[in-house]
Short mmCIF file of C-alpha atoms in Angstrom, two decimals:
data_model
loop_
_atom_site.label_atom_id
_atom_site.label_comp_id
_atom_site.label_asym_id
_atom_site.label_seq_id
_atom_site.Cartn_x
_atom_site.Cartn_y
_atom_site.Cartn_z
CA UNK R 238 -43.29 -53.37 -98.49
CA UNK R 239 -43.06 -50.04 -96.97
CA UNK R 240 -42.99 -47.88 -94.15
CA UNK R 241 -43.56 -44.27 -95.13
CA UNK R 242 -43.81 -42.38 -91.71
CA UNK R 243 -44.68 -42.39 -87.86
CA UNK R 244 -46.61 -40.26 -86.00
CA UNK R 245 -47.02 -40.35 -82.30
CA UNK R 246 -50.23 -38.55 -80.57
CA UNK R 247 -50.32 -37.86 -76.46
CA UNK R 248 -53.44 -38.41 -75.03
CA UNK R 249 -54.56 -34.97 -75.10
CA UNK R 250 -54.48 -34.66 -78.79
CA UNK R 251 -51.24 -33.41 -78.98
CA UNK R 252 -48.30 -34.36 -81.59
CA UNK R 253 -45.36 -35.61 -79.76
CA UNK R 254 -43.07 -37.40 -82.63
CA UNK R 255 -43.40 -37.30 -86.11
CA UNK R 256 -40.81 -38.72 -88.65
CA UNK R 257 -40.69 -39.78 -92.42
CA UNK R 258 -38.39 -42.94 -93.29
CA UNK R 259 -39.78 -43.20 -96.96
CA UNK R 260 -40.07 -39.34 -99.22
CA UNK R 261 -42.06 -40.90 -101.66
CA UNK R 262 -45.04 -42.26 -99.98
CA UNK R 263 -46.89 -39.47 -98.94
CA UNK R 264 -46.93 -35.60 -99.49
CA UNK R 265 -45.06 -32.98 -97.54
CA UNK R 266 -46.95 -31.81 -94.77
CA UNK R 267 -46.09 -29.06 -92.91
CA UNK R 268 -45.43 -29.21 -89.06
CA UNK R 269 -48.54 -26.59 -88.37
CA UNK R 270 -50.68 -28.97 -90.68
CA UNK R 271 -49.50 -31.86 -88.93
CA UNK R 272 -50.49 -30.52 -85.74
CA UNK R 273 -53.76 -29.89 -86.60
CA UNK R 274 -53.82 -33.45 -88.56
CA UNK R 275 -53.11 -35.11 -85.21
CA UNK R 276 -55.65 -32.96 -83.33
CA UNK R 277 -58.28 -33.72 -85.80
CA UNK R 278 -57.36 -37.92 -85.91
CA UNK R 279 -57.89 -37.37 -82.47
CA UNK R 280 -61.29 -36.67 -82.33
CA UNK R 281 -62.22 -38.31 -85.21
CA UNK R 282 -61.01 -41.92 -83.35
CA UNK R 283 -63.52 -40.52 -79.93
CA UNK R 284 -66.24 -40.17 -82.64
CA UNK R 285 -65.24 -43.83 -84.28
CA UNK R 286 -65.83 -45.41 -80.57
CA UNK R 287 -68.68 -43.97 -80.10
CA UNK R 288 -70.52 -45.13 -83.56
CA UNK R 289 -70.13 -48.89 -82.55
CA UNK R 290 -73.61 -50.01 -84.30
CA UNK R 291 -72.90 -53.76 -82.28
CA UNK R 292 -74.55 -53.04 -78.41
CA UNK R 293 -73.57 -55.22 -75.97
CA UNK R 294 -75.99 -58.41 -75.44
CA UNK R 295 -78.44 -56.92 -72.31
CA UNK R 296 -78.07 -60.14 -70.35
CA UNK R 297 -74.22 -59.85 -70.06
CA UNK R 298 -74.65 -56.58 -68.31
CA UNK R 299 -77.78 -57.98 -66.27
CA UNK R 300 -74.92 -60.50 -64.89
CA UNK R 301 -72.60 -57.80 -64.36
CA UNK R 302 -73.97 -56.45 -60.99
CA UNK R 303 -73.85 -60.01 -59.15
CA UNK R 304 -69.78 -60.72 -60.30
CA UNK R 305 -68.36 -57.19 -60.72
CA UNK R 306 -66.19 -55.95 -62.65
CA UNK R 307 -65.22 -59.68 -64.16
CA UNK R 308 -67.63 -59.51 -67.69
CA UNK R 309 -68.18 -55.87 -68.09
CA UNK R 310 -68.24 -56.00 -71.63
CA UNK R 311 -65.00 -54.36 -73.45
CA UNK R 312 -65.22 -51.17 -74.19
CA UNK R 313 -65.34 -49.81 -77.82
CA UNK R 314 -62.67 -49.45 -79.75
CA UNK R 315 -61.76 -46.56 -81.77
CA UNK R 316 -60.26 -46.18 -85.62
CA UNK R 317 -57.75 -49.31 -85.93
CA UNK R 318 -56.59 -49.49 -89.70
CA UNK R 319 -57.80 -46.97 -92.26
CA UNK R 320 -57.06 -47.26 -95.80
CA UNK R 321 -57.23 -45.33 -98.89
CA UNK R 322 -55.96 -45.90 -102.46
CA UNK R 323 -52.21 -44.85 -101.52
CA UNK R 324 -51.43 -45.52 -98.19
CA UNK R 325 -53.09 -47.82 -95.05
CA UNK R 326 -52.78 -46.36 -91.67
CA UNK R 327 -53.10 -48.01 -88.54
CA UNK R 328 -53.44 -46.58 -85.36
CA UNK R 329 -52.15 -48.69 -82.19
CA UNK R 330 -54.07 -47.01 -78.89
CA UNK R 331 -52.11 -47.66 -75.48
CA UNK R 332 -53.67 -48.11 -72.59
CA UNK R 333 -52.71 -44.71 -71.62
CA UNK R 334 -54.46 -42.94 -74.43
CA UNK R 335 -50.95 -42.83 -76.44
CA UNK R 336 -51.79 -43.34 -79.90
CA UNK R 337 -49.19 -44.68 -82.86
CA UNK R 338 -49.89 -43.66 -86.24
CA UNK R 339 -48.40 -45.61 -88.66
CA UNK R 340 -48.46 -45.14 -92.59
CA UNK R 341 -47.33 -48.02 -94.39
CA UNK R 342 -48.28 -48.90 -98.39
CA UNK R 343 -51.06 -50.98 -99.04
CA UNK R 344 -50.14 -54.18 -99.51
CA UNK R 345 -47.56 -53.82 -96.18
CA UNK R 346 -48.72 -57.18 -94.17
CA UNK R 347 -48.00 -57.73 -89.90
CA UNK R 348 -48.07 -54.02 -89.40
CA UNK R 349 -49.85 -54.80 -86.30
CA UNK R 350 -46.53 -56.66 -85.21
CA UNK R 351 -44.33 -53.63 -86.41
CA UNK R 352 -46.25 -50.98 -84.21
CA UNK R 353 -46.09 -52.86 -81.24
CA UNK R 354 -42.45 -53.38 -81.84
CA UNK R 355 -42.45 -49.22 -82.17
CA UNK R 356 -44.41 -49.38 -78.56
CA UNK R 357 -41.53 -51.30 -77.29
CA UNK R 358 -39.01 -49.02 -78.35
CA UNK R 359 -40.92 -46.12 -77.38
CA UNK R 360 -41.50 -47.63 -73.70
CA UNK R 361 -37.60 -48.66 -73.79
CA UNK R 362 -35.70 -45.57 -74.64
CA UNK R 363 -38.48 -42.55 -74.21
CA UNK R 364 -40.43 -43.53 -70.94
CA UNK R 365 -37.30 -45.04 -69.74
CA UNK R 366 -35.21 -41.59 -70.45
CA UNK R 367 -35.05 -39.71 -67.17
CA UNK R 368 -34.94 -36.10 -69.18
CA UNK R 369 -37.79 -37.02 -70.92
CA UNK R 370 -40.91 -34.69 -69.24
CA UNK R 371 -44.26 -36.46 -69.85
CA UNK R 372 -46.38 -35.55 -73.18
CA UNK R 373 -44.09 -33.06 -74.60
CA UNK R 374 -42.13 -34.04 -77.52
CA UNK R 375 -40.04 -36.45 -78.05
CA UNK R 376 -36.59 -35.85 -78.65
CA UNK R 377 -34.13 -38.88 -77.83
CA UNK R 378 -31.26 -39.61 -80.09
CA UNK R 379 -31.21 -43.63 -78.73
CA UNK R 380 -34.62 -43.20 -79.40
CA UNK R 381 -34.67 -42.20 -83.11
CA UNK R 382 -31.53 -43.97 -84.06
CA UNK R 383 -33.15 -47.73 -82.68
CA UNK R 384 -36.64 -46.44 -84.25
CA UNK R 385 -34.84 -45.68 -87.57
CA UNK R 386 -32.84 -48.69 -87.93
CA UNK R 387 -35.63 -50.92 -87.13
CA UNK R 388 -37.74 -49.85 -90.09
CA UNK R 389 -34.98 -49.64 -92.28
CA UNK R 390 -34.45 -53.29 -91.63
CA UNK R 391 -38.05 -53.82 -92.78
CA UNK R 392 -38.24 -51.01 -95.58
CA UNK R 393 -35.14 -53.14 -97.19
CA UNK R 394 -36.46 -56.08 -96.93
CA UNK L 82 -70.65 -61.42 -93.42
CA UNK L 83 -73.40 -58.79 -91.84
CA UNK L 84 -74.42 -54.89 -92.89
CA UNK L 85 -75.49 -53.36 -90.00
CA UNK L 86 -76.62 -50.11 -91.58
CA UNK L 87 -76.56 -47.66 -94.83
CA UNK L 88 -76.34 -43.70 -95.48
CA UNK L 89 -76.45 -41.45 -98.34
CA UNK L 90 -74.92 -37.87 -97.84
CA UNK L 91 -75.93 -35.07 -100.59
CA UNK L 92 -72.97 -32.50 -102.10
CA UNK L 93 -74.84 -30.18 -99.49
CA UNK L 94 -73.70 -32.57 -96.07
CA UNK L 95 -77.20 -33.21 -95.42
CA UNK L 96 -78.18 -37.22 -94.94
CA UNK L 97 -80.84 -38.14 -97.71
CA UNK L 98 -81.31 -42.07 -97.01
CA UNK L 99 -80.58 -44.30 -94.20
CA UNK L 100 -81.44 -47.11 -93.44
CA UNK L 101 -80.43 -49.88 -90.78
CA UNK L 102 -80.79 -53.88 -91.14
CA UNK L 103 -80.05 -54.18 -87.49
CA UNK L 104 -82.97 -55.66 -85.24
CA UNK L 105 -84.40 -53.19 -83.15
CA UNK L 106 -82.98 -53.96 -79.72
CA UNK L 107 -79.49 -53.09 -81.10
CA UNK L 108 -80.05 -50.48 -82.94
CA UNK L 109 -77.53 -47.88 -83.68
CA UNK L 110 -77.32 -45.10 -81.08
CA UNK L 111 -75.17 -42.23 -80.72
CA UNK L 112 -73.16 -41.40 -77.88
CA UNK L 113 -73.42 -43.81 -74.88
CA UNK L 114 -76.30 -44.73 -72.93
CA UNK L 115 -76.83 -46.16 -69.42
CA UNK L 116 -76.83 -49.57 -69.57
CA UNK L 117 -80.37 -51.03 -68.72
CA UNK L 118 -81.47 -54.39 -67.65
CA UNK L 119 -82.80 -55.66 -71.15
CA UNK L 120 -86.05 -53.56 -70.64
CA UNK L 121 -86.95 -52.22 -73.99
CA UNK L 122 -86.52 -48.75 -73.96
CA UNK L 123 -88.30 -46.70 -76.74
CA UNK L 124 -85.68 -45.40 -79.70
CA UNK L 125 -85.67 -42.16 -79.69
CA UNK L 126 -86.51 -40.55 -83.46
CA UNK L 127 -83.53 -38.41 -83.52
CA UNK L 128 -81.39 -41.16 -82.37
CA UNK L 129 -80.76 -42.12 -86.00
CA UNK L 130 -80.45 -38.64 -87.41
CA UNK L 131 -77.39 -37.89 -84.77
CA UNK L 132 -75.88 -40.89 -85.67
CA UNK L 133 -75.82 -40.21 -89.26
CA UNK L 134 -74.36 -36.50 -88.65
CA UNK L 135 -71.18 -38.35 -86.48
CA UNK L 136 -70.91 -40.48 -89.55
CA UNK L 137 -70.75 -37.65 -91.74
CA UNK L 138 -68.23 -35.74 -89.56
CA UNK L 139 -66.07 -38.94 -89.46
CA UNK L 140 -65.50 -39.41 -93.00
CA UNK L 141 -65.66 -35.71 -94.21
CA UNK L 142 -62.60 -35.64 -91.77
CA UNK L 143 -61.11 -38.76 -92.84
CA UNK L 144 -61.23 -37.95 -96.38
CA UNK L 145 -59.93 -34.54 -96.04
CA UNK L 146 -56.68 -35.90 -93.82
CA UNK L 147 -56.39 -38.85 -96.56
CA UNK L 148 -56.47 -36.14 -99.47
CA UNK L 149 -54.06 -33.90 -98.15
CA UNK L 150 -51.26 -36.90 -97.25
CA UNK L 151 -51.72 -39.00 -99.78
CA UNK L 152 -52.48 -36.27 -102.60
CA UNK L 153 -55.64 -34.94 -104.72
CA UNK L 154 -55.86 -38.43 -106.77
CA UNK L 155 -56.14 -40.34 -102.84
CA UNK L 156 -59.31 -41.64 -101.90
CA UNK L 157 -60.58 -42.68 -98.98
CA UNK L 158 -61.87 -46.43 -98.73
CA UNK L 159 -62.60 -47.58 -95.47
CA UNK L 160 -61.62 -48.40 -91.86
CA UNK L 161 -62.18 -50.45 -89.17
CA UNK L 162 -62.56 -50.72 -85.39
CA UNK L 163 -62.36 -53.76 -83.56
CA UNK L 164 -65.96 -53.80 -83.75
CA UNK L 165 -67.18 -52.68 -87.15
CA UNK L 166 -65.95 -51.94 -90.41
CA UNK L 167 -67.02 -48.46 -92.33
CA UNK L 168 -67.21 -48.29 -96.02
CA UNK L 169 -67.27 -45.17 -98.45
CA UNK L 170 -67.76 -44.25 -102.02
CA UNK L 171 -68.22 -40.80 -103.24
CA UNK L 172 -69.16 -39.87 -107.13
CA UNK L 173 -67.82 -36.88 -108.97
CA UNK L 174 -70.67 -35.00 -108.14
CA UNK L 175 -70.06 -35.21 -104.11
CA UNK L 176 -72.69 -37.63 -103.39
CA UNK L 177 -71.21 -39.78 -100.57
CA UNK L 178 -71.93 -43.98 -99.88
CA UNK L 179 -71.47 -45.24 -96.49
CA UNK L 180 -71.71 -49.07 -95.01
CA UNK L 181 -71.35 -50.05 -92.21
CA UNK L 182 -70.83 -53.76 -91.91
CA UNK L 183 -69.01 -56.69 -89.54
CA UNK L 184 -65.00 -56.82 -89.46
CA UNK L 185 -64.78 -59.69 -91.52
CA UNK L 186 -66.31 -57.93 -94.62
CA UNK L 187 -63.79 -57.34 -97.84
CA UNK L 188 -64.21 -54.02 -99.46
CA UNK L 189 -67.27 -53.28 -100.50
CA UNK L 190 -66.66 -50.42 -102.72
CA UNK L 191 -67.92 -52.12 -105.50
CA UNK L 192 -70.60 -52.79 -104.00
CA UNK L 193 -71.37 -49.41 -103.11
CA UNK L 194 -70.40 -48.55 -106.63
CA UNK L 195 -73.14 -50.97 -107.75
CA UNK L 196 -75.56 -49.47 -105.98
CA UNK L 197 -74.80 -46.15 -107.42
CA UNK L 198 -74.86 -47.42 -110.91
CA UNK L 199 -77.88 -50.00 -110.58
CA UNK L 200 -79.82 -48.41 -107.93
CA UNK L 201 -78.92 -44.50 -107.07
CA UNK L 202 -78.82 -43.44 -110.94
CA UNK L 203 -81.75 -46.15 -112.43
CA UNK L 204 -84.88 -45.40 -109.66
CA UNK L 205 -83.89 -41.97 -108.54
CA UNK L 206 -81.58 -39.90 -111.27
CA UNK L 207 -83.44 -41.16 -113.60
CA UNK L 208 -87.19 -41.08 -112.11
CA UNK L 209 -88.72 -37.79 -113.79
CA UNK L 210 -90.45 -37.07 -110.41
CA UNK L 211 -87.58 -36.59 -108.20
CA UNK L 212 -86.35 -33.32 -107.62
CA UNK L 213 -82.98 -32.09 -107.99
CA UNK L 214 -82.11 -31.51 -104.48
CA UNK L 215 -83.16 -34.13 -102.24
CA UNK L 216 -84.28 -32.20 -99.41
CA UNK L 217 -85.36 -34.41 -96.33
CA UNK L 218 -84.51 -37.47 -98.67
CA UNK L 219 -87.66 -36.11 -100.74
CA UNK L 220 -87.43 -38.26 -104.57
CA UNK L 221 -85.18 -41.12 -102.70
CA UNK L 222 -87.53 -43.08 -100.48
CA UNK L 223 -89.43 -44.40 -103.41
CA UNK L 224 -90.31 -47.63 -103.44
CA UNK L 225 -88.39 -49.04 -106.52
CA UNK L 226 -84.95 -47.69 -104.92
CA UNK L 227 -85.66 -48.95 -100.77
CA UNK L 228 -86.72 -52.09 -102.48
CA UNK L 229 -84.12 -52.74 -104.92
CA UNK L 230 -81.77 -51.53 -101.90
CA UNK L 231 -83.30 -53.92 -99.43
CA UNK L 232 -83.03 -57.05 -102.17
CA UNK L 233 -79.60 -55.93 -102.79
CA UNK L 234 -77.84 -56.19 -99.54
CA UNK L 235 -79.80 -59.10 -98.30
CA UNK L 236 -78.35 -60.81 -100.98
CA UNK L 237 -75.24 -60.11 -100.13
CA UNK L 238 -76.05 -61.49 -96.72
#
């Protein structure tokens, strides 16, 4: 069970955080790459949406008009968990377009539980920093030192 | 478990076969579309063929960004939405497999594997009539493959 890295993605595209807690697990990336890496996830989780093959039953949305906004249907989702031979990623989307990015091994189980956990953090000690200016990076020491004990706690495990 | 639909992408990014098991009220469209009141609205023929370009984008992207953090020997399986699950298998020679199915599916990389091997290579590789280059899907739509194919899934249904 492993963590290798975190990546967090403003709403615009943009890469905000980035950090590595396990070397092995994937390649070096540069920061340029990674930038472009989070632009392009981006996108490619719009496009994901949008490719929903399941429409939503017609009647529902018939219904829709009399009680408002109570049964619109939910809205598409985008990319949740992606995995490959090496690594599984899954992407956590806030309801603010924030996305977190996280690469674990394959056989890492309740990663769901561990994002969310990251959301907490993030809300705790980055929204809840008064220096911190809105979708730039991140950079709070309370908030990497929590962030890096907490998955050191589950990389040890 | 359900497969919704099925594409084949040629070394040359063009879409050779697809082919949907959806019924035709739900149909896979790309992009959104005003909701209407259950009145059957005619499909569009290019509906499809957008679709199937989004899907290539999606996992030409996604394989690239999988290949480059996970390394040259990484390959990209699958992911999933909260709505649908996407499969791939490519073969050496670039030819690309995609599924997409329900959530609850396993991978089904085998499967796409076993249609390479028992389908792709027997009633099209091998048929002495089929071109090279499947331009337009020219050589696949014969009936021995979109039969076998159709047999095939439904049995996994």
């Amino acid at each position: 069970m492993t963590v290798f890295a975190l990546i967090i993605i403003n709403k615009a595209g943009g890469l905000i955080y980035n950090k590595t807690f396990h070397e092995a697990g994937l390649n070096k990336v540069s920061t340029n790459d990674l930038l472009v890496l989070a632009g392009t996830f981006h996108g490619v989780h719009a496009i994901t949406s949008k490719l929903n093959p399941v429409k939503p039953t017609p009647d529902r949305s018939s219904t829709a008009s009399n009680s408002g906004l109570a049964n619109r249907p939910e809205p598409p989702s985008g990319l949740e968990v992606l995995e490959s031979e090496n690594f599984r990623l899954q992407c956590f989307n806030t309801m603010t377009g924030t996305k977190f990015l996280l690469f674990t091994d394959t056989t890492q189980a309740n990663v769901d539980v561990t994002i969310r956990k990251v959301y907490d953090l993030y809300s705790d000690y980055v929204m809840k920093n008064p220096f911190y200016q809105l979708e730039m990076p991140v950079r709070c020491d309370m908030f990497d030192r929590k962030l890096l004990s907490y998955i050191r706690e589950i990389n040890n495990r | 478990m359900v497969v919704y639909s099925f594409y084949i992408f040629d070394r040359h990014t063009e879409c050779i076969y697809a082919k949907s098991w959806l019924p035709d009220s739900s149909r896979p469209v790309s992009g959104s579309q005003p909701i209407t009141n259950g009145s059957s609205k005619p499909i569009r023929r290019d509906d499809n063929d957008n679709t199937a370009k989004l899907i290539f984008g999606t996992v030409f992207s996604l394989r690239n960004m999988v290949r480059r953090l996970g390394g040259d020997d990484d390959a990209f399986i699958s992911y999933r939405t909260a709505q649908y699950k996407l499969h791939y298998y490519e073969t050496p020679s670039n030819t690309r497999f995609v599924m997409l199915t329900d959530i609850g599916t396993m991978s089904m990389r085998n499967v796409l594997h076993q249609i390479y091997i028992n389908l792709w290579v027997e009633y099209v590789v091998k048929n002495p009539l089929s071109p090279v280059e499947h331009k337009g899907g020219e050589g696949v739509k014969n009936e021995l493959f979109e039969l076998g194919l159709d047999q095939f899934v439904r049995g996994l249904m």
